[in-house]
Structure formats: structure tokens, C-alpha cells
Short mmCIF file of C-alpha atoms in Angstrom, two decimals:
data_model
loop_
_atom_site.label_atom_id
_atom_site.label_comp_id
_atom_site.label_asym_id
_atom_site.label_seq_id
_atom_site.Cartn_x
_atom_site.Cartn_y
_atom_site.Cartn_z
CA MET I 1 -14.07 1.69 -32.96
CA ILE I 2 -16.98 2.98 -30.89
CA PRO I 3 -20.33 3.00 -32.78
CA PHE I 4 -21.45 6.37 -34.13
CA GLU I 5 -24.24 7.84 -36.22
CA TYR I 6 -23.50 9.14 -39.71
CA ARG I 7 -25.44 11.82 -41.60
CA ARG I 8 -24.78 13.57 -44.88
CA ALA I 9 -25.78 17.24 -44.74
CA ALA I 10 -27.85 18.68 -47.60
CA ASP I 11 -26.54 22.20 -47.06
CA ALA I 12 -24.31 24.18 -44.71
CA ARG I 13 -27.13 25.44 -42.51
CA GLU I 14 -28.43 21.92 -41.94
CA ALA I 15 -24.91 20.76 -41.09
CA VAL I 16 -24.48 23.55 -38.55
CA ALA I 17 -27.88 22.96 -36.93
CA THR I 18 -27.27 19.21 -36.66
CA VAL I 19 -23.84 19.51 -35.02
CA ALA I 20 -24.91 22.39 -32.77
CA ALA I 21 -27.78 20.27 -31.40
CA ARG I 22 -25.52 17.37 -30.36
CA PRO I 23 -22.63 18.12 -27.96
CA ASP I 24 -20.60 15.14 -29.20
CA ALA I 25 -21.31 15.52 -32.93
CA VAL I 26 -18.53 16.69 -35.29
CA PHE I 27 -18.14 17.65 -38.95
CA LEU I 28 -16.47 15.18 -41.32
CA GLY I 29 -14.51 16.57 -44.29
CA GLY I 30 -11.86 14.46 -45.99
CA GLY I 31 -11.46 12.39 -42.83
CA THR I 32 -7.68 12.14 -43.13
CA ASN I 33 -7.17 13.23 -39.53
CA LEU I 34 -10.47 12.58 -37.75
CA VAL I 35 -10.86 8.96 -38.84
CA ASP I 36 -7.30 8.18 -37.72
CA HIS I 37 -8.09 9.63 -34.31
CA MET I 38 -11.29 7.59 -34.06
CA LYS I 39 -9.32 4.43 -34.77
CA LEU I 40 -6.81 5.36 -32.06
CA GLY I 41 -9.52 6.18 -29.53
CA VAL I 42 -8.40 9.81 -29.38
CA ALA I 43 -11.73 11.06 -30.80
CA THR I 44 -15.05 9.47 -29.83
CA PRO I 45 -17.85 11.46 -31.51
CA ASP I 46 -21.35 10.00 -31.37
CA MET I 47 -22.28 11.50 -34.75
CA LEU I 48 -20.40 12.43 -37.91
CA VAL I 49 -22.03 15.06 -40.11
CA ASP I 50 -20.49 14.69 -43.55
CA VAL I 51 -19.86 18.09 -45.17
CA SER I 52 -17.51 16.85 -47.88
CA ARG I 53 -20.18 17.02 -50.60
CA LEU I 54 -21.51 20.48 -49.80
CA PRO I 55 -21.30 22.93 -52.70
CA LEU I 56 -18.19 24.64 -51.30
CA THR I 57 -15.83 23.37 -54.00
CA GLU I 58 -15.11 26.54 -55.99
CA VAL I 59 -12.02 28.74 -56.17
CA GLU I 60 -13.36 32.12 -57.29
CA GLU I 61 -11.96 35.59 -57.82
CA THR I 62 -13.54 38.16 -55.54
CA PRO I 63 -14.73 41.55 -56.86
CA GLY I 64 -11.75 43.21 -55.15
CA GLY I 65 -9.18 41.01 -56.86
CA GLY I 66 -8.71 38.42 -54.13
CA LEU I 67 -9.49 34.73 -54.15
CA ARG I 68 -12.26 32.89 -52.30
CA ILE I 69 -11.56 29.21 -51.64
CA GLY I 70 -14.46 26.95 -50.71
CA ALA I 71 -13.98 24.86 -47.59
CA THR I 72 -14.30 21.54 -49.41
CA VAL I 73 -11.76 22.30 -52.13
CA ARG I 74 -9.26 19.45 -52.10
CA ASN I 75 -5.65 20.29 -51.27
CA SER I 76 -4.37 18.86 -54.57
CA ASP I 77 -6.84 20.91 -56.60
CA LEU I 78 -5.96 24.08 -54.71
CA ALA I 79 -2.21 23.57 -55.13
CA ALA I 80 -2.68 23.08 -58.89
CA HIS I 81 -5.06 26.00 -59.43
CA PRO I 82 -3.44 28.41 -61.91
CA LEU I 83 -4.41 31.56 -59.98
CA VAL I 84 -2.92 30.15 -56.77
CA ARG I 85 0.29 29.17 -58.54
CA GLN I 86 0.64 32.54 -60.27
CA ARG I 87 -0.50 34.92 -57.55
CA TYR I 88 0.15 33.11 -54.26
CA PRO I 89 3.11 30.75 -54.77
CA ALA I 90 3.70 30.47 -51.00
CA LEU I 91 0.33 28.76 -50.67
CA ALA I 92 0.90 26.38 -53.58
CA ARG I 93 4.29 25.37 -52.18
CA ALA I 94 2.94 24.93 -48.67
CA LEU I 95 0.18 22.65 -49.95
CA LEU I 96 2.58 20.54 -51.96
CA SER I 97 4.83 20.19 -48.90
CA GLY I 98 2.07 18.56 -46.91
CA ALA I 99 1.44 14.82 -46.57
CA SER I 100 1.38 12.53 -49.63
CA GLY I 101 -0.33 12.88 -52.99
CA GLN I 102 -3.02 10.44 -51.93
CA LEU I 103 -3.78 12.40 -48.75
CA ARG I 104 -3.79 15.74 -50.60
CA ASN I 105 -6.39 14.28 -52.96
CA ALA I 106 -8.68 13.61 -49.99
CA ALA I 107 -7.90 16.48 -47.61
CA THR I 108 -10.08 19.60 -47.71
CA THR I 109 -9.26 23.24 -47.07
CA GLY I 110 -11.47 23.43 -43.98
CA GLY I 111 -10.30 20.10 -42.62
CA ASN I 112 -6.65 20.95 -43.10
CA LEU I 113 -7.07 24.05 -40.95
CA LEU I 114 -8.73 22.04 -38.19
CA GLN I 115 -6.34 19.09 -38.07
CA ARG I 116 -4.97 18.36 -34.62
CA THR I 117 -1.44 18.05 -33.33
CA ARG I 118 0.70 15.02 -34.18
CA CYS I 119 2.24 14.97 -30.68
CA ARG I 120 2.90 11.27 -30.00
CA TYR I 121 1.50 11.59 -26.48
CA PHE I 122 -1.74 13.14 -27.75
CA GLN I 123 -2.16 10.16 -30.08
CA ASP I 124 -1.31 7.58 -27.40
CA VAL I 125 -4.32 7.19 -25.11
CA THR I 126 -2.23 5.32 -22.52
CA THR I 127 -0.27 8.49 -21.67
CA PRO I 128 -1.31 11.69 -19.86
CA CYS I 129 -2.24 14.56 -22.18
CA ASN I 130 -3.97 17.80 -21.20
CA LYS I 131 -5.04 18.37 -24.78
CA ARG I 132 -6.80 15.00 -25.02
CA GLU I 133 -7.95 14.83 -21.39
CA PRO I 134 -7.79 18.17 -19.52
CA GLY I 135 -6.15 17.91 -16.13
CA SER I 136 -4.38 14.62 -16.81
CA GLY I 137 -0.90 16.13 -17.30
CA CYS I 138 1.54 16.47 -20.18
CA ALA I 139 3.82 13.52 -20.85
CA ALA I 140 5.82 15.56 -23.37
CA ILE I 141 7.14 17.85 -20.64
CA GLY I 142 10.14 15.95 -19.35
CA GLY I 143 9.57 13.31 -22.00
CA TRP I 144 10.45 13.05 -25.70
CA ASP I 145 10.19 16.68 -26.81
CA ARG I 146 12.21 16.81 -30.04
CA HIS I 147 9.26 17.97 -32.17
CA HIS I 148 7.70 20.32 -29.65
CA ALA I 149 7.12 24.05 -29.35
CA VAL I 150 9.74 26.69 -28.62
CA LEU I 151 7.37 29.68 -28.84
CA GLY I 152 4.10 30.36 -27.02
CA ALA I 153 3.89 27.06 -25.12
CA SER I 154 2.44 26.72 -21.63
CA GLU I 155 3.14 24.49 -18.67
CA LEU I 156 0.12 22.42 -19.71
CA CYS I 157 0.99 21.77 -23.36
CA ILE I 158 3.99 22.09 -25.66
CA ALA I 159 2.46 20.51 -28.78
CA VAL I 160 2.80 22.14 -32.22
CA HIS I 161 0.26 22.76 -34.97
CA PRO I 162 0.94 20.49 -37.98
CA SER I 163 -0.58 22.26 -41.01
CA ASP I 164 1.68 23.57 -43.78
CA MET I 165 -1.21 25.22 -45.60
CA ALA I 166 -2.19 27.27 -42.55
CA VAL I 167 1.33 28.73 -42.28
CA GLY I 168 1.19 29.88 -45.89
CA LEU I 169 -2.28 31.38 -45.42
CA VAL I 170 -1.24 33.28 -42.28
CA ALA I 171 1.72 34.83 -44.11
CA LEU I 172 -0.63 35.89 -46.92
CA ASP I 173 -3.08 37.59 -44.52
CA ALA I 174 -5.97 35.28 -45.38
CA THR I 175 -9.35 35.51 -43.66
CA VAL I 176 -11.68 32.65 -42.80
CA HIS I 177 -15.47 32.60 -43.26
CA VAL I 178 -17.48 30.73 -40.64
CA LEU I 179 -21.16 29.81 -40.34
CA GLY I 180 -22.53 29.08 -36.90
CA PRO I 181 -25.85 28.72 -35.09
CA ASP I 182 -25.95 32.51 -34.65
CA GLY I 183 -25.09 33.31 -38.27
CA ALA I 184 -22.01 34.01 -40.35
CA ARG I 185 -18.82 35.76 -39.32
CA THR I 186 -15.35 36.43 -40.69
CA LEU I 187 -12.06 36.53 -38.82
CA PRO I 188 -8.37 36.85 -39.72
CA LEU I 189 -6.89 33.41 -40.19
CA SER I 190 -4.08 34.40 -37.83
CA ASP I 191 -6.75 34.61 -35.09
CA LEU I 192 -8.32 31.22 -35.83
CA HIS I 193 -5.82 29.08 -33.93
CA ARG I 194 -4.91 29.76 -30.31
CA LEU I 195 -2.01 29.23 -27.97
CA PRO I 196 -2.50 26.53 -25.30
CA GLY I 197 -2.59 28.70 -22.18
CA ASP I 198 -4.67 26.97 -19.53
CA ALA I 199 -7.03 25.34 -22.05
CA PRO I 200 -4.85 23.32 -24.44
CA GLU I 201 -7.80 21.12 -25.40
CA ARG I 202 -9.09 24.03 -27.54
CA ASP I 203 -7.13 24.36 -30.78
CA THR I 204 -9.18 27.21 -32.27
CA VAL I 205 -11.54 30.01 -31.29
CA LEU I 206 -14.46 28.30 -33.05
CA ALA I 207 -17.50 27.43 -30.93
CA HIS I 208 -19.16 24.03 -31.15
CA GLY I 209 -21.27 23.90 -34.31
CA GLU I 210 -19.34 26.58 -36.20
CA LEU I 211 -18.40 25.42 -39.71
CA ILE I 212 -15.64 26.87 -41.87
CA THR I 213 -17.24 27.66 -45.23
CA ALA I 214 -14.42 29.43 -47.08
CA VAL I 215 -10.99 31.02 -46.89
CA GLU I 216 -10.35 34.32 -48.62
CA LEU I 217 -7.02 35.65 -49.85
CA PRO I 218 -6.44 39.42 -50.20
CA PRO I 219 -6.01 41.00 -53.64
CA ALA I 220 -2.95 39.78 -55.47
CA SER I 221 0.04 42.14 -55.44
CA GLY I 222 3.72 42.17 -56.18
CA MET I 223 4.27 40.99 -52.63
CA THR I 224 1.89 38.01 -52.80
CA ARG I 225 3.53 36.98 -56.09
CA ARG I 226 6.96 37.32 -54.45
CA SER I 227 6.19 34.80 -51.75
CA THR I 228 7.44 31.34 -50.96
CA TYR I 229 7.38 28.51 -48.44
CA ARG I 230 10.19 26.28 -47.22
CA LYS I 231 9.75 23.23 -45.00
CA VAL I 232 12.56 21.50 -43.13
CA ARG I 233 11.78 17.92 -42.20
CA GLU I 234 13.47 14.67 -41.36
CA ARG I 235 12.91 13.03 -44.74
CA ALA I 236 12.06 14.21 -48.22
CA SER I 237 8.35 13.43 -48.14
CA TYR I 238 5.45 12.59 -45.89
CA ALA I 239 6.87 14.13 -42.74
CA PHE I 240 5.72 17.02 -40.60
CA ALA I 241 7.79 20.16 -40.34
CA LEU I 242 10.58 20.48 -37.84
CA VAL I 243 10.50 24.13 -38.87
CA SER I 244 8.85 25.86 -41.80
CA VAL I 245 8.81 29.45 -43.05
CA ALA I 246 6.35 31.24 -45.32
CA ALA I 247 7.32 34.74 -46.37
CA ALA I 248 6.43 37.54 -48.77
CA LEU I 249 8.53 40.65 -49.46
CA ASP I 250 7.87 44.03 -50.99
CA LEU I 251 11.06 45.89 -51.96
CA ASP I 252 11.56 49.37 -53.40
CA ASP I 253 13.87 50.09 -56.34
CA GLY I 254 16.76 50.74 -53.97
CA GLY I 255 16.52 47.35 -52.35
CA VAL I 256 14.87 48.53 -49.12
CA VAL I 257 12.08 46.47 -47.58
CA ARG I 258 8.78 48.33 -47.85
CA ASP I 259 6.79 45.51 -46.25
CA ALA I 260 7.19 41.90 -45.16
CA ARG I 261 4.94 39.03 -44.15
CA ILE I 262 6.45 36.05 -42.33
CA ALA I 263 4.93 33.03 -40.61
CA LEU I 264 6.62 30.05 -38.96
CA GLY I 265 5.46 26.46 -38.66
CA GLY I 266 6.62 23.66 -36.37
CA VAL I 267 7.54 26.03 -33.55
CA ALA I 268 4.27 26.76 -31.75
CA HIS I 269 0.76 25.58 -30.94
CA LYS I 270 -0.47 27.68 -33.87
CA PRO I 271 0.95 29.03 -37.14
CA TRP I 272 3.28 31.66 -35.73
CA ARG I 273 3.09 35.12 -37.27
CA ALA I 274 6.57 36.64 -36.99
CA GLU I 275 5.51 40.24 -36.32
CA ARG I 276 8.73 41.20 -34.52
CA ALA I 277 10.76 40.12 -37.52
CA GLU I 278 8.46 42.01 -39.87
CA ASP I 279 8.88 45.19 -37.79
CA VAL I 280 12.67 44.92 -37.96
CA LEU I 281 12.62 44.43 -41.72
CA ARG I 282 10.38 47.37 -42.67
CA GLY I 283 12.64 50.20 -43.83
CA ALA I 284 15.78 48.08 -43.62
CA PRO I 285 18.05 47.07 -46.51
CA ALA I 286 17.16 43.67 -47.95
CA ALA I 287 20.47 42.19 -46.87
CA GLU I 288 21.85 39.30 -44.87
CA GLU I 289 22.46 41.40 -41.75
CA SER I 290 18.86 42.69 -41.71
CA PHE I 291 17.53 39.18 -42.16
CA ARG I 292 19.58 37.87 -39.24
CA LEU I 293 18.55 40.76 -36.99
CA ALA I 294 14.91 40.11 -37.86
CA ALA I 295 15.18 36.40 -37.15
CA ASP I 296 16.97 37.03 -33.85
CA ALA I 297 14.28 39.50 -32.80
CA GLU I 298 11.56 36.97 -33.45
CA LEU I 299 13.29 34.09 -31.72
CA ALA I 300 14.48 36.03 -28.67
CA ALA I 301 11.43 34.81 -26.75
CA ALA I 302 12.04 31.13 -27.56
CA GLU I 303 12.05 28.71 -24.62
CA VAL I 304 13.80 25.45 -25.39
CA ARG I 305 13.86 22.03 -23.76
CA ASP I 306 16.39 19.22 -23.81
CA GLY I 307 15.36 17.82 -27.17
CA ASN I 308 14.20 20.80 -29.19
CA ALA I 309 16.91 23.45 -28.73
CA TYR I 310 18.01 22.82 -32.31
CA LYS I 311 14.81 24.48 -33.54
CA VAL I 312 16.02 27.98 -32.69
CA PRO I 313 19.09 28.02 -35.00
CA LEU I 314 17.14 25.97 -37.54
CA ALA I 315 14.30 28.51 -37.61
CA ARG I 316 16.79 31.40 -37.74
CA ASN I 317 18.75 29.96 -40.65
CA THR I 318 15.62 28.91 -42.55
CA MET I 319 14.08 32.36 -42.22
CA VAL I 320 17.27 34.02 -43.42
CA ALA I 321 17.55 31.63 -46.36
CA VAL I 322 13.93 32.22 -47.41
CA LEU I 323 14.32 36.01 -47.26
CA ARG I 324 17.58 35.77 -49.21
CA ASP I 325 15.88 33.67 -51.88
CA LEU I 326 13.04 36.16 -52.23
CA THR I 327 15.49 39.04 -52.55
CA GLU I 328 17.63 37.28 -55.15
CA ALA I 329 14.52 36.31 -57.12
CA ARG I 330 13.79 40.01 -57.59
CA ARG I 331 17.15 40.75 -59.21
#
């Protein structure tokens, strides 16, 4: 491991100022992803600014009836929080689908959102990777692409985003609070992560030195309570999603969809908000045919490769199954 400097920040503003002043400094949360990458030689920061002990550990109700989650809340604590379990079950289930119990005890809310792709070529410094080294090429294109993106990829990168929690938060219309050198700002969580385009080395829209301080969920409603998350993976635990679906439904008394929120994981460089599917569902009967039409509309733009074509029918069938489960749960 390359030598680096370590500092523990006294408060968020000090953390931001310290990282902003050093181009190769980074924040350290739970370290479950960053430390692995340092061991592999994928990440070589010259300074770690430890934010894991900042007073951002609370899960609080907001005046409007939502929930504010501090950036250093541990994934296990968030999944077990009674208000999350009661009001936002999709988030609780997404959290419990991620990693192992030991990792969830260490991982933080902010760090989970900023974890990097598990593409095997990104993690292997002997192979070309535009995300790790811009301009070097993408070994996944024409290589082993079984786990790679079918939506929103570019000719420079086909890696997928690995977080389960982020998929649940996108489906629940969460927002993220950020503190940077120029002050605080808030943005929709669906806008935090970006597609690769011609700059796959950038996973998010955050500037250097910007620190996630909290995530906020909208006021609880019948739709947030009627939400769920399903992850399809290659083994029962400790595996990243081949495909995942987070969804919330609002139905009228006649069984017609008033509103829908759907996000997909394992299919794109970011948690994929399924807006085309949502548009098809609004005003449609909550029935198998509507669910299949919605899934087909969303996946019509999919571009598959030799190894990942299975993701399209898998995503379609998982989305339909999740929507069916939510509908049957209402009866």
C-alpha cells in the first residue's frame, strides 16, 4: 500500500476544507470499499480525512413528515430503524440485501452511495479501464461482460453501479444534502449518479471536496408504505445484483394505478429510474398485462452484449413480479 496521511475531522466544515485543499485527498467513511481499492492499487489518495465520527448519526423525522438520515448512519442501524421498516419497507429490504452483516455494521449511508463499480476490470490494475485510467480503453467491451450494463452505457464504459440502498432511495424520491467549499446544496438522489458518457471516471455529479451530510426521504404515504425491493443474484447472500427492482404503487379503490415509482439496479452505470414504465402504469389497471407493457416500454432501449442478454428478460420478469406482489399485498 502506498503511504498516505490520515486526519480525523472535528466537524463537517473542517473535513470539506481539508479535502478541498488537497487534490488527492478523499473522505473516509466506513472504509468497506475505499480501503479495498487502496489495497488493490485502484485508489491512491495521499490523504484520508476520516468523517466516520462526525455527528451525522441521527435518523430524525422532518417537520413535514419525512425522514432525515445522517450520512454516517450505519447500514445495519438504518435497516433496523422502526420508522424505516414501517414507512419505507423498500429501503429496509434494499439495505438488508446488501453485502454481509459484518459489512452492513461498518458501511455508512454516505459511503454506500459513493461506492464504486465492482467491474472485475476496474479492480484489476493490469487491464485497461477508462473508469480507472481515462483513455486506456475498456477491457469489458469484447471481454467478460456477464454482469455489465444493458441501459445507458457508452462505448467507453459498460460498468454497473453496485448499491442496493441507492436503488431503493431513488424509487422513494429521496434527496441528498451536500456540503462543499461554496456552501450547502440539495439535489434529487436520482441526479447524484451519472451515466458514463465520455467521462466514465466520474461516478457522480459531486465536485472534489463536496461531502454528503444527509439523505432525506419525502413524507410517508400509502405509496411509500406499499413499497418493496427484490434482488436477483447468483447466490443467496453476499453477492451483487444481476438485476434488482425497487417499486412503490398507489392504487385507487377500483384497482387502477394512480401513481408508481420504479427503479432498477444491476442494469446501468447508475440506479436506473424507470420513468417510461411509470408513465405506462399511471391510469392503467393494476394487472399482469399492464405490468408487462410497462416493463417492455422501459427495456425497449436496452442494448445487450454476448454475455448479458439474459438481463433483459430477467429485469422484465422481476419488475412484473414485484408489481404483482405489491398489488396482491393490497387485497
